[in-house]
C-alpha positions as MATLAB code, in Angstrom:
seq = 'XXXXXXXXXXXXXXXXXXXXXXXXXXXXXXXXXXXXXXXXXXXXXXXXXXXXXXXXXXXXXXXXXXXXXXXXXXXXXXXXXXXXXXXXXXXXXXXXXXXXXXXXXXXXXXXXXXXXXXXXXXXXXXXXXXXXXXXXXXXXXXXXXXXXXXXXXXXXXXXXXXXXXXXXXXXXXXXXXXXXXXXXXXXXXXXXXXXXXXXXXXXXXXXXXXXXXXXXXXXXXXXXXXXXXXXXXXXXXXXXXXXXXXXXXXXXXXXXXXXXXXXXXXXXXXXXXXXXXXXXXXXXXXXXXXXXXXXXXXXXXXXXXXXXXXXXXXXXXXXXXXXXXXXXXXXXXXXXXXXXXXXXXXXXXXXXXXXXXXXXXXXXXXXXXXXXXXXXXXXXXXXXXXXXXXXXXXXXXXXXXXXXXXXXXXXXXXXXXXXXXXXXXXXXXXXXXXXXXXXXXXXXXXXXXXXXXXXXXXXXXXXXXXXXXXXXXXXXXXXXXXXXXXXXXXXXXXXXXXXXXXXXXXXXXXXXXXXXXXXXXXXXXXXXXXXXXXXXXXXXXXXXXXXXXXXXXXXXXXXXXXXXXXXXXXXXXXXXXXXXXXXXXXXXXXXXXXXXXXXXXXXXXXXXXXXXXXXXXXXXXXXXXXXXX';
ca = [
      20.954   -2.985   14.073;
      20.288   -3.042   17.889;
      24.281   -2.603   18.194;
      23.482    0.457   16.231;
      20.923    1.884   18.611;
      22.587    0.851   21.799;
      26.044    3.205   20.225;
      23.394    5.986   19.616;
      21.605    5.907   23.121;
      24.674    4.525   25.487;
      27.671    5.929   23.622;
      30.369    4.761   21.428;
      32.944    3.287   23.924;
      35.094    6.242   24.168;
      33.760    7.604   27.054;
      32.418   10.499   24.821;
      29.056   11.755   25.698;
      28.797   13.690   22.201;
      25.685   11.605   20.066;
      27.096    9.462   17.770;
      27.103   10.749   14.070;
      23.777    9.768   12.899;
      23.223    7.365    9.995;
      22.646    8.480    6.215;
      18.931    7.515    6.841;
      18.695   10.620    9.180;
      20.580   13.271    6.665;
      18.510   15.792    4.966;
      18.690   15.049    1.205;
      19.723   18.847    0.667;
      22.708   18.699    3.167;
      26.049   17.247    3.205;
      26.465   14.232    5.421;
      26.784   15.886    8.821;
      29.902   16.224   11.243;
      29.981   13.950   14.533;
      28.632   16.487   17.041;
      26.782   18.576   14.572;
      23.013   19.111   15.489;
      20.975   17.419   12.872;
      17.741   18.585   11.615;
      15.204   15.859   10.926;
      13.492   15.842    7.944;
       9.232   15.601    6.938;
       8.834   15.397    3.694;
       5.298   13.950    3.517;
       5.378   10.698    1.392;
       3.177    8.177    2.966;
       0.927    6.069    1.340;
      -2.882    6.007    2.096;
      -2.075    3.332    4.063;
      -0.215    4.769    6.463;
      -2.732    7.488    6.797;
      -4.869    4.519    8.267;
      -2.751    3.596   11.088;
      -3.072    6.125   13.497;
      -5.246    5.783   16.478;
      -6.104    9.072   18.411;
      -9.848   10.289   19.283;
     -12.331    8.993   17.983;
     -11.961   10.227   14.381;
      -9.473    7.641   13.770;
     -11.781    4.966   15.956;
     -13.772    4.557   12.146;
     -10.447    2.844   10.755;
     -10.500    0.514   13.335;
     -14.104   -0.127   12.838;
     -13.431   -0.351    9.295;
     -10.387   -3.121    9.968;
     -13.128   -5.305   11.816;
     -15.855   -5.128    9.589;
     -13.416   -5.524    6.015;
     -11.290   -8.546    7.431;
     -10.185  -10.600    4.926;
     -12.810  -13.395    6.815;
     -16.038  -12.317    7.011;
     -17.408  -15.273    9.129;
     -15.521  -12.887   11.670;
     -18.493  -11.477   11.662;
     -20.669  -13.857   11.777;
     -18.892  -15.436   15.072;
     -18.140  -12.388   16.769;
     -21.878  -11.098   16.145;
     -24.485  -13.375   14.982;
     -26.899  -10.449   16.005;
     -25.352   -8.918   12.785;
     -26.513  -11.644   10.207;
     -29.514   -8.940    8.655;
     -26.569   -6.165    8.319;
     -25.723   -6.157    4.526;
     -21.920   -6.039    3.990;
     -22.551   -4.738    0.192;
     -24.349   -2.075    1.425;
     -20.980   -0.999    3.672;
     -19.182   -1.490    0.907;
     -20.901    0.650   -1.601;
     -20.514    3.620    0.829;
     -16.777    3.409    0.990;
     -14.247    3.549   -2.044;
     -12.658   -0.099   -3.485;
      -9.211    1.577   -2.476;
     -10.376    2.257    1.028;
     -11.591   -1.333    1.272;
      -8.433   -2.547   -0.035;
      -6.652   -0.779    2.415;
      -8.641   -2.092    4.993;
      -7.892   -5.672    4.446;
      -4.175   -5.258    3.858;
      -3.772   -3.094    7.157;
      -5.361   -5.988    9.092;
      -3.641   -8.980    7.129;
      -0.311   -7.159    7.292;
      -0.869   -6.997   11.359;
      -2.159  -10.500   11.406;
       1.318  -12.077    9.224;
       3.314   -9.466   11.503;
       2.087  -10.948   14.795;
       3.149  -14.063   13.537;
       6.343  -13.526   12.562;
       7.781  -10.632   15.593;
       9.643  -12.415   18.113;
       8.285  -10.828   20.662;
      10.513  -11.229   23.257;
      13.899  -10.881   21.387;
      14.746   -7.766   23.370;
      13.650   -8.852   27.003;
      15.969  -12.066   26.020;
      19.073  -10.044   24.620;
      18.768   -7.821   27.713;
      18.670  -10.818   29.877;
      21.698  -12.272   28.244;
      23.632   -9.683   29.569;
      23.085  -10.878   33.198;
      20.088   -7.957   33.822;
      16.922   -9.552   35.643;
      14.223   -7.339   37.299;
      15.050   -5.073   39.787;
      12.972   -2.343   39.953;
       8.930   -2.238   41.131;
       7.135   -1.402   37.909;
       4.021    0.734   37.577;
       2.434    1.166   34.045;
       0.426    4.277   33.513;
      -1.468    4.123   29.671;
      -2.434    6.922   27.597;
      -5.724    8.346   26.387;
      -7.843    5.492   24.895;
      -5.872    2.583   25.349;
      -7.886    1.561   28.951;
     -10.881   -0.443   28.067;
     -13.849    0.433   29.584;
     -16.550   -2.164   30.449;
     -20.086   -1.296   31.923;
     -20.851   -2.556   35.847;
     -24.448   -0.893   34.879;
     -27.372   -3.029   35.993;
     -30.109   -0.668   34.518;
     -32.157   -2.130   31.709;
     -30.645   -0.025   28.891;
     -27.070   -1.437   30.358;
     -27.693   -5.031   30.769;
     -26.937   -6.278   27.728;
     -23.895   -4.722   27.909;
     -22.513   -6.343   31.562;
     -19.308   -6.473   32.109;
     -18.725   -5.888   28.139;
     -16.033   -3.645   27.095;
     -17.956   -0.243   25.129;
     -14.579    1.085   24.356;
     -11.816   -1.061   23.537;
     -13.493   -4.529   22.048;
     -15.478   -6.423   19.161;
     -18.646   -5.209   21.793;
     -17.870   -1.423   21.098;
     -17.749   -1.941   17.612;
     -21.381   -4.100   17.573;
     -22.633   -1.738   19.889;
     -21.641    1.462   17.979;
     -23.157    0.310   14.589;
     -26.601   -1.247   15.958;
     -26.947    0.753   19.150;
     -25.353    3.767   18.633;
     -27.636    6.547   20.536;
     -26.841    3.894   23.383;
     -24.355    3.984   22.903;
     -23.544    7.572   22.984;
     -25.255    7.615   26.403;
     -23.072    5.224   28.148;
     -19.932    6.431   26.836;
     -20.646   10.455   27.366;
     -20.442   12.143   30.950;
     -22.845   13.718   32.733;
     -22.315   17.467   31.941;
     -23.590   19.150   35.105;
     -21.376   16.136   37.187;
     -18.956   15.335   34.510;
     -19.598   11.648   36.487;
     -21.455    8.694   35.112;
     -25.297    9.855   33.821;
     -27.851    8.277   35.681;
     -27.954    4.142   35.523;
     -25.175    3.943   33.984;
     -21.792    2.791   34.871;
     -19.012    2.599   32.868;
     -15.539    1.611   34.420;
     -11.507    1.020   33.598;
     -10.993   -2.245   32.593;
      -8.062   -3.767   35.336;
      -5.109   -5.513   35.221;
      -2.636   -6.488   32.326;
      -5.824   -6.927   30.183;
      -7.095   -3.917   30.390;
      -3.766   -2.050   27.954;
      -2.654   -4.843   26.119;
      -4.226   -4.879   23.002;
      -6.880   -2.434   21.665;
      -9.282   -4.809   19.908;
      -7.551   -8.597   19.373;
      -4.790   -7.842   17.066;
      -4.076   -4.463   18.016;
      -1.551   -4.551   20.485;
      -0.834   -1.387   22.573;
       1.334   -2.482   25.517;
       1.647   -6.124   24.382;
       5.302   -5.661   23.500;
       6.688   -3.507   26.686;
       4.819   -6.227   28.463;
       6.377   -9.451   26.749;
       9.822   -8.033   27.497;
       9.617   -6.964   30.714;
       8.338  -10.752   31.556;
      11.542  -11.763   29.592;
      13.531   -9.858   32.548;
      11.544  -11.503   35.442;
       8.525   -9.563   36.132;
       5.009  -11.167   36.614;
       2.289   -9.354   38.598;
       3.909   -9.484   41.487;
       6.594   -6.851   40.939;
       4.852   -4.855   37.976;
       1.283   -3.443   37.722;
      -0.590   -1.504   35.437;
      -2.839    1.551   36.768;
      -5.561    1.946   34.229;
      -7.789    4.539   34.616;
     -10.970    5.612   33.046;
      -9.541    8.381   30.806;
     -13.053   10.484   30.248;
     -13.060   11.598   33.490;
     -11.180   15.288   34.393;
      -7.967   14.753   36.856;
     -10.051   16.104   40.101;
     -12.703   12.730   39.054;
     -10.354   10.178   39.177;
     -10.078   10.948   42.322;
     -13.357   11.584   43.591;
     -15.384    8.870   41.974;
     -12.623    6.300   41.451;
     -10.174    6.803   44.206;
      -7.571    6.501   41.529;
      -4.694    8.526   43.082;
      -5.185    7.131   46.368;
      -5.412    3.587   45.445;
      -2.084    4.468   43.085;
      -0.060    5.680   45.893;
      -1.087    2.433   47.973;
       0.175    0.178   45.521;
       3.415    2.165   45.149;
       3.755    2.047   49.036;
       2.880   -1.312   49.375;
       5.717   -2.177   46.693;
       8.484   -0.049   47.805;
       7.468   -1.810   51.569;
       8.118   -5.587   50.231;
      10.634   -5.364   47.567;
      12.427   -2.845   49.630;
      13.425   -0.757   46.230;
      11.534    2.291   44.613;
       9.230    1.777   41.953;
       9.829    2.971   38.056;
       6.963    4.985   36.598;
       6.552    4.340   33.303;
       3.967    6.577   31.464;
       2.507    7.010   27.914;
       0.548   10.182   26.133;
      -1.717   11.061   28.552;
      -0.356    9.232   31.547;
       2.485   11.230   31.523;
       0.301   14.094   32.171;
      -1.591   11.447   35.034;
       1.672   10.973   36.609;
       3.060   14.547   36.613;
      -0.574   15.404   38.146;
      -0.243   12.975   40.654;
       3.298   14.291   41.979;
       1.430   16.495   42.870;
      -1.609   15.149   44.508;
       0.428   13.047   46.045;
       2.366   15.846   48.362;
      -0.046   17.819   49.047;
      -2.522   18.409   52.148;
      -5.300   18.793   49.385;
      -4.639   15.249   47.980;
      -2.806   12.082   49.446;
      -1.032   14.316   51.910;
       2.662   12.479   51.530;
       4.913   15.392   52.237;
       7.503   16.729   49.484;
       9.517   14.058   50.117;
       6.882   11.237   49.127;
       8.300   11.004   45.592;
      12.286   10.834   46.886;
      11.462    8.116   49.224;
       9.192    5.882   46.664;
       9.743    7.180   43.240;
      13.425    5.916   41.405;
      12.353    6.894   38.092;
      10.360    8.073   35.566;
       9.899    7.561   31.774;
       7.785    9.806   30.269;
       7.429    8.233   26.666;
       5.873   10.458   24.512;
       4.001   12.392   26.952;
       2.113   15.229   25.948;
       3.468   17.809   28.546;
       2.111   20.811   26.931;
      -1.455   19.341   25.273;
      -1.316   19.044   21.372;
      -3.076   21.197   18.662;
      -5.611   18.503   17.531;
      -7.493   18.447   20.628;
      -8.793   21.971   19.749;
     -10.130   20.834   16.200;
     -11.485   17.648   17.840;
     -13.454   19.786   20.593;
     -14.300   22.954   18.296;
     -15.373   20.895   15.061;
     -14.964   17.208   15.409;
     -11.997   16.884   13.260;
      -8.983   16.284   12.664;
      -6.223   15.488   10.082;
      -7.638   11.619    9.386;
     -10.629   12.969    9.181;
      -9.814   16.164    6.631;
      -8.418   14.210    4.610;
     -10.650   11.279    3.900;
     -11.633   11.417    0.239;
     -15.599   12.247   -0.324;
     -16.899    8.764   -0.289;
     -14.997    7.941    3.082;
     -16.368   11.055    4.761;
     -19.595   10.120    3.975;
     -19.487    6.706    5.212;
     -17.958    8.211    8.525;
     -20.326   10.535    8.675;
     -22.741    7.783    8.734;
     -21.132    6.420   11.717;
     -20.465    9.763   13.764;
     -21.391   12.986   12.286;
     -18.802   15.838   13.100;
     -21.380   17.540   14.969;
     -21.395   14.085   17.234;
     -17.957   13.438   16.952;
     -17.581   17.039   18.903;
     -20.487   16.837   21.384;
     -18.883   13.286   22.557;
     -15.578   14.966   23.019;
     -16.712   17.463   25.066;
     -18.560   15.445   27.167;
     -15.443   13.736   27.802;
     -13.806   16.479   30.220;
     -10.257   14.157   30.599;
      -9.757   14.840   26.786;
      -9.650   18.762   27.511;
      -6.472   18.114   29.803;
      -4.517   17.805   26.277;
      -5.492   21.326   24.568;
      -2.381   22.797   24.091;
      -1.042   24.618   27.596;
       1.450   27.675   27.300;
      -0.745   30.041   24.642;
       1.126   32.341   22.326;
       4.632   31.776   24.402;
       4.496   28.239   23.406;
       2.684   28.023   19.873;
       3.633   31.531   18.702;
       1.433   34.345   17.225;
       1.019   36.388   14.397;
       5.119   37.860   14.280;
       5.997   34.612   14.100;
       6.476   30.723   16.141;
       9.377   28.991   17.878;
       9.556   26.159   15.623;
       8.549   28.200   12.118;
      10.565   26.823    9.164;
      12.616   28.705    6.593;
      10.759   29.878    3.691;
       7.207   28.927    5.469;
       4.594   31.393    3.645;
       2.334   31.259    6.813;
       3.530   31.449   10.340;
       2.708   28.796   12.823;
       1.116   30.964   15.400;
      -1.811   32.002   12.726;
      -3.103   28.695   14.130;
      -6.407   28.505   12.872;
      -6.991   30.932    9.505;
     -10.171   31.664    7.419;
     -10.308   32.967    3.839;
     -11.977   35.711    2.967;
     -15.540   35.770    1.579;
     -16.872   33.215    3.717;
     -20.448   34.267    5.276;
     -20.556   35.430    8.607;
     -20.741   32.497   11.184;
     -16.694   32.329   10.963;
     -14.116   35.233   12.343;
     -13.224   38.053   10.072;
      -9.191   37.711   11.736;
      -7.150   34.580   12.182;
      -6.846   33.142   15.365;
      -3.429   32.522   17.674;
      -3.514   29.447   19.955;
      -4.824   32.313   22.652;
      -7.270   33.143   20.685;
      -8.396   29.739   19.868;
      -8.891   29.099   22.913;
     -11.257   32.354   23.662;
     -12.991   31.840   20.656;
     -13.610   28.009   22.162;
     -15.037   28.888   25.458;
     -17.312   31.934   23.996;
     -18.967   29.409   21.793;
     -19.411   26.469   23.770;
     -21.961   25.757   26.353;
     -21.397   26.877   29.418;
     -20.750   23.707   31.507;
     -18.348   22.892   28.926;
     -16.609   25.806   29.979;
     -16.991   25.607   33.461;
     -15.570   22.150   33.710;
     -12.541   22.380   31.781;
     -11.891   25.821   33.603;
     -12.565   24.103   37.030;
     -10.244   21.388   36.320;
      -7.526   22.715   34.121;
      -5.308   25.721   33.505;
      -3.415   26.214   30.555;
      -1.110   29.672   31.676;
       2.612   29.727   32.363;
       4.291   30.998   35.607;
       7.071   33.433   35.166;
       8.413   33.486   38.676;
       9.296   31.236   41.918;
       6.833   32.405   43.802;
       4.232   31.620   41.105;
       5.696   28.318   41.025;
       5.129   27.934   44.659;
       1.528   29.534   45.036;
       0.620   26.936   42.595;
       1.496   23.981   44.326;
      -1.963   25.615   46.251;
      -3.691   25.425   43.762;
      -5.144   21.928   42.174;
      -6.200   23.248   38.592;
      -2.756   24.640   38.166;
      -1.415   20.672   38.839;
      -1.448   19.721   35.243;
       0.711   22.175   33.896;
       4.382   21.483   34.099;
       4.693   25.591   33.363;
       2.985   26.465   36.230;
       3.628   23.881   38.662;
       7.184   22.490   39.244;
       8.783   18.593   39.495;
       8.475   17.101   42.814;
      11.490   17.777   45.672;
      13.029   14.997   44.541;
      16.392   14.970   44.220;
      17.308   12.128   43.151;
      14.326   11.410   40.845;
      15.421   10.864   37.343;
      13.175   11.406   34.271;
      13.770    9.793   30.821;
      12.132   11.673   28.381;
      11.369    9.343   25.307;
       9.500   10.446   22.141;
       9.136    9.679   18.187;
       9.861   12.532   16.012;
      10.248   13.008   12.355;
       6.561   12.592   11.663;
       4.475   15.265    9.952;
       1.896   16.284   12.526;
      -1.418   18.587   12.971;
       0.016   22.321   13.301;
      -2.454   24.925   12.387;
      -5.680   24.861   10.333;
      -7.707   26.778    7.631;
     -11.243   26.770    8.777;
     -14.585   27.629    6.709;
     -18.010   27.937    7.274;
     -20.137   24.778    6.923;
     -21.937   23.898    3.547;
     -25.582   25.612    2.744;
     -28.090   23.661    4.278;
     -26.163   21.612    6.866;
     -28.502   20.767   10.042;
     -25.633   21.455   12.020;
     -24.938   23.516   15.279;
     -21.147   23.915   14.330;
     -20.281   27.277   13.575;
     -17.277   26.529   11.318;
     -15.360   23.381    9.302;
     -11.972   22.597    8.436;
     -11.205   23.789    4.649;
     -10.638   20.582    3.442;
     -11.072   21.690   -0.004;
      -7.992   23.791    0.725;
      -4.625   22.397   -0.883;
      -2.060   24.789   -1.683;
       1.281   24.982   -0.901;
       1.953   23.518    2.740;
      -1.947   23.209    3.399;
      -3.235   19.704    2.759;
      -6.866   19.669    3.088;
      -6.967   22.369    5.364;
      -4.557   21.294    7.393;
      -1.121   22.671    8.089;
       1.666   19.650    9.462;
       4.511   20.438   11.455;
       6.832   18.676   13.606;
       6.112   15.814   16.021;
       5.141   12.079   16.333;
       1.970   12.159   14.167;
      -0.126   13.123   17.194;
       1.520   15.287   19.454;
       3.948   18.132   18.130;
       7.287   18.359   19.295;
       6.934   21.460   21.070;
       4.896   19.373   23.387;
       6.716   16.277   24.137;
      10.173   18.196   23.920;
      10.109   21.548   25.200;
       9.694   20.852   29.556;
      12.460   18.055   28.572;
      15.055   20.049   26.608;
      14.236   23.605   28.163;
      11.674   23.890   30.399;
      13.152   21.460   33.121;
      16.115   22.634   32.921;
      14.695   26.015   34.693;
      15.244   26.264   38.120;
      11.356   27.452   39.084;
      10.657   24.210   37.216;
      13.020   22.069   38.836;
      14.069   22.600   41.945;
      15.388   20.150   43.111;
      17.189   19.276   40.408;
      16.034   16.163   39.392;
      18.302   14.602   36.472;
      16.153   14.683   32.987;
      17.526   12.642   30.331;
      16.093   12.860   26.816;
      16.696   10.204   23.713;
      14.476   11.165   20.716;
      13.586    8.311   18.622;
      13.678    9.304   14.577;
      10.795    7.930   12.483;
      12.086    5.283   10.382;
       9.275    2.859    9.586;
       9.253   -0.128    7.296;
       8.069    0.525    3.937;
       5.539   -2.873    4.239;
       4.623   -2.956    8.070;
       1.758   -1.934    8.945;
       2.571   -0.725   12.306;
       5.804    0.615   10.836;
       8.241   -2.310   12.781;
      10.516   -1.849   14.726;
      11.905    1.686   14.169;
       8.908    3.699   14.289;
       8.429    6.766   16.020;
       4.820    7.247   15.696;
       3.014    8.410   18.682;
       0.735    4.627   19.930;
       3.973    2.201   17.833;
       6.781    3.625   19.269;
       5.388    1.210   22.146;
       6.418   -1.549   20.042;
      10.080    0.079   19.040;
      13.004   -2.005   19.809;
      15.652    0.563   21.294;
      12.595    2.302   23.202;
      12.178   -1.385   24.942;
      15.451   -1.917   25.611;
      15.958    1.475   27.485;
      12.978    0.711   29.724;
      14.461   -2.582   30.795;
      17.803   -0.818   31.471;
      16.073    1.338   33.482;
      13.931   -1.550   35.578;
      16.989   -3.302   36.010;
      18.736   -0.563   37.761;
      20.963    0.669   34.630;
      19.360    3.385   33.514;
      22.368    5.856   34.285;
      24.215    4.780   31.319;
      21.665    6.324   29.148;
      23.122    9.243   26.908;
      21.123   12.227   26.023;
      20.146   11.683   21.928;
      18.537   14.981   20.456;
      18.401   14.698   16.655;
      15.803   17.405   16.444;
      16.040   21.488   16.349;
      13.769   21.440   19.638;
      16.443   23.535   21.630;
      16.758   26.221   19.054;
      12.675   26.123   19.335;
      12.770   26.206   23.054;
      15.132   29.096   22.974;
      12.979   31.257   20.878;
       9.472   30.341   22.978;
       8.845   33.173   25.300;
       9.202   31.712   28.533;
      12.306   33.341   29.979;
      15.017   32.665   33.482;
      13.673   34.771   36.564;
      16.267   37.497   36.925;
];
């Protein structure tokens, strides 16, 4: 198999740069087997099992799984061990709110991960590469993605003391502190929304170190296996490091209260100075967007004042794996409603047990108080997501276009729109009916336009809001900078949305709900999936890499970008899918995705070939973003 993938990603031998022809497993069941060279559209027919549904890990919608896992272990002196504060909490009582299915699930998920851990040699690939005469070579600088820092509180006020030095997101003491202390918990995880900083007395910080991405909860790894690997190739903490940040806070924070980008581009210096090599930026989700913010930062007389040529002189590479370049379409139910598609589709008894937890109404005001989540609503507008005459990547024979992003049926009472909404308008209808500092700090922080022209391009660079957005703002002058673009796809993921008004009676301040009693045709509870990893559509990790970057107001300098897309092909009984998967938080587990990244530490990243399996250049032809003339 990992012959297989290396002939896919590196060429067949004949000095051919065409992709291999890919295997059966990748051929649309209504199509011939393809011809070598022939673009290959990859297919999303939805057939996973309510377990699979489970998996996922993105906002906090899909944190109640999780919680779930802990409390529904197979062992339930778990419990008892982890939190003998817990022995008056009936377990019956949990279980009567939830379905026997869902508990079922529950157990399996967590004694599938368990027998899996047990049984994944975990540093098989690290070995292999090694084998091959390939040792470190490279500085290494891991940047996570939303939610997989752990945040502990350094609060010494009496509300936060019996929480010192405890992780509230990220551990067994979030999930104890969430069920028995949840308005507390609430106010140590929520910004302050005049500051968007830490409320008063409390202080909540990134967990540090190798520790701080590893694993989720115990169990759940995150970048367990990219870690394992690379120490299979030589690297300890003195030639890697991981820069965890505290992912609530807006880009212009990190800065400000945590030094973040300054104490990032000291490390890199200090690394470059002693190994006398650049470093290799490796990102994930969100901390691709952290890193392409930080290029930024970086050069600028506003930030770390390093000159254009900071990146050329300290920055070899950069692999953007499944980085959310352009936001994703979730973050706007998550913010507007608290929802999502794990949420939508939860069966009656599970959404009341959730709601039990974290009401939707709570779910929302938590994300919003949480300005570094608003980086990821979806940047370009209609050019990007389409509008009402149609979307980039609309299918054949689709009754509803993909730019009618969120849709309402008719009569519904009057809190909800009388039109459908475009991404554009989405995002209007978002900032007209949120409070005001909301607003203000998302529009003080982040822009979400595109930039037609050079001089745009340039202006921008002046402009620290406009930072974030790879279609406003350009790569570094960089040269010689290469960027490996790396992301799942094959995965039905959140597209557009029927929305409705919310039941009779509901104490609620939310003007509107996802339809989940919707299911016709290609909606599924309201929701309508398209293309992507499960989290982030492809539009998002693929367009800057396939399209965008090849622009010249985009790039440049031209920088070499390099893009191998990763086809969803999970294991039927794994859990985490093994060691195909292309879903958004396991591809960081894949085996070809952690074999590329040590190529790439150990200085062979140029024999990487370009792998697009996708239609994601046909989609970035049709998105309205056009060559200056």
């Amino acid at each position: 198999m990992v012959s297989t993938l290396r002939r896919r990603v590196f060429g067949n031998g004949n000095g051919n740069d065409t992709p291999t022809e890919p295997s059966p497993a990748q051929t649309p069941r209504n199509q011939s087997p393809v011809r070598p060279g022939e673009k290959v559209k990859v297919i999303h027919k939805r057939k996973e099992t309510r377990k699979r549904k489970t998996t996922g890990i993105f906002f906090l919608g899909s944190l109640f799984g999780i919680i779930a896992a802990g409390f529904f272990a197979k062992n339930n002196d778990l419990i008892g061990f982890e939190f003998p504060e817990l022995g008056d909490l009936s377990m019956d009582n949990l279980f009567e709110i939830l379905p026997a299915g869902f508990v079922k699930d529950m157990r399996e998920l967590v004694n599938g991960e368990r027998d899996f851990l047990e049984s994944y040699d975990a540093f098989s690939v690290g070995l292999k590469v090694r084998s091959e005469g390939l040792s470190s070579h490279h500085p290494m600088v891991l940047i996570p993605g939303v939610i997989s820092t752990g945040l502990e509180s350094w609060g010494t006020s009496n509300e936060s003391l019996p929480y010192f030095r405890k992780r509230l997101w990220g551990s067994w003491s979030m999930m104890r502190a969430l069920v028995m202390d949840k308005e507390n918990w609430k106010r140590h995880i929520m910004l302050d929304h005049t500051t968007g900083l830490d409320p008063p007395g409390i202080k909540l910080r990134a967990a540090q170190g190798f520790d701080a991405t590893d694993f989720f909860i115990t169990g759940y790894w995150i970048w367990n296996k990219i870690i394992e690997n690379l120490a299979s190739l030589g690297y300890d903490p003195t030639n890697s490091f991981t820069a965890a940040y505290d992912w609530r806070l807006a880009y212009p924070n990190l800065e400000k209260r945590d030094q973040y980008f300054s104490r990032l581009k000291a490390h890199i210096e200090m690394a470059v100075k002693l190994d006398n090599k650049k470093v290799v930026l490796t990102s994930h989700s969100m901390g691709s967007q952290v890193v392409f913010y930080f290029f930024h930062w970086v050069a600028s007389e506003q930030g770390g004042r390093g000159g254009d040529d900071w990146v050329e002189r300290h920055v070899d590479s950069w692999i953007n794996v499944s980085g959310c370049m352009l936001g994703a379409v979730k973050d706007v139910a998550a913010i507007l409603s608290g929802e999502m598609r794990d949420t939508a589709q939860l069966n009656a008894f599970a959404v009341y047990g959730l709601e039990k937890f974290l009401s939707k109404e709570e779910r929302a005001e938590i994300f919003r108080a949480m300005p570094g989540m608003s980086s990821m609503l979806p940047m370009g507008g209609n050019a990007i997501w389409g509008d009402f005459d149609g979307a980039p990547d609309d299918q054949p024979g689709q009754t509803v276009s993909f730019g009618s992003f969120l849709n309402f049926r008719t009569n519904q009472n009057w809190t909800i729109p009388k039109t459908n909404f475009t991404v554009d308008d989405a995002m209007q209808y978002l900032y007209d009916t949120t409070d005001d500092w909301y607003r203000d700090s998302v529009k003080r922080s982040y822009s979400q336009g595109v930039a037609h022209t050079m001089k745009e391009v340039t202006d921008n660079e002046l402009d620290p809001r406009k930072w974030i957005n790879p279609l406003e703002t350009r790569l570094p002058l960089a040269p010689s900078l290469k960027v490996y673009c790396f992301y799942g796809v094959g995965k039905p993921t959140e597209r557009a949305y029927y929305y409705r008004s919310p039941e009779l009676g509901a104490l609620t301040n939310l003007n509107m709900t996802i339809d989940t009693a919707l299911i016709q045709g290609d909606v599924d509870h309201g929701v309508v999936m398209g293309e992507g990893d499960g989290t982030v559509n492809l539009m998002s990790t693929g367009y800057m890499c396939n399209k965008g970057w090849n622009m010249k107001r985009y790039n440049p300098a031209g920088a070499k970008v390099t893009v191998v897309e990763m086809p969803h092909e999970p294991e039927r009984f794994n859990p985490r899918g093994g060691p195909n998967t292309a879903d958004h938080v396991d591809i960081l587990g894949r085996s070809n995705l952690n074999e590329l990244i040590l190529r790439i530490a150990a200085g062979r990243g140029g024999e990487i070939q370009d792998y697009v399996v996708s239609n994601i250049r046909e989609y970035a032809e049709r998105a309205k973003i056009y060559e200056e003339e």
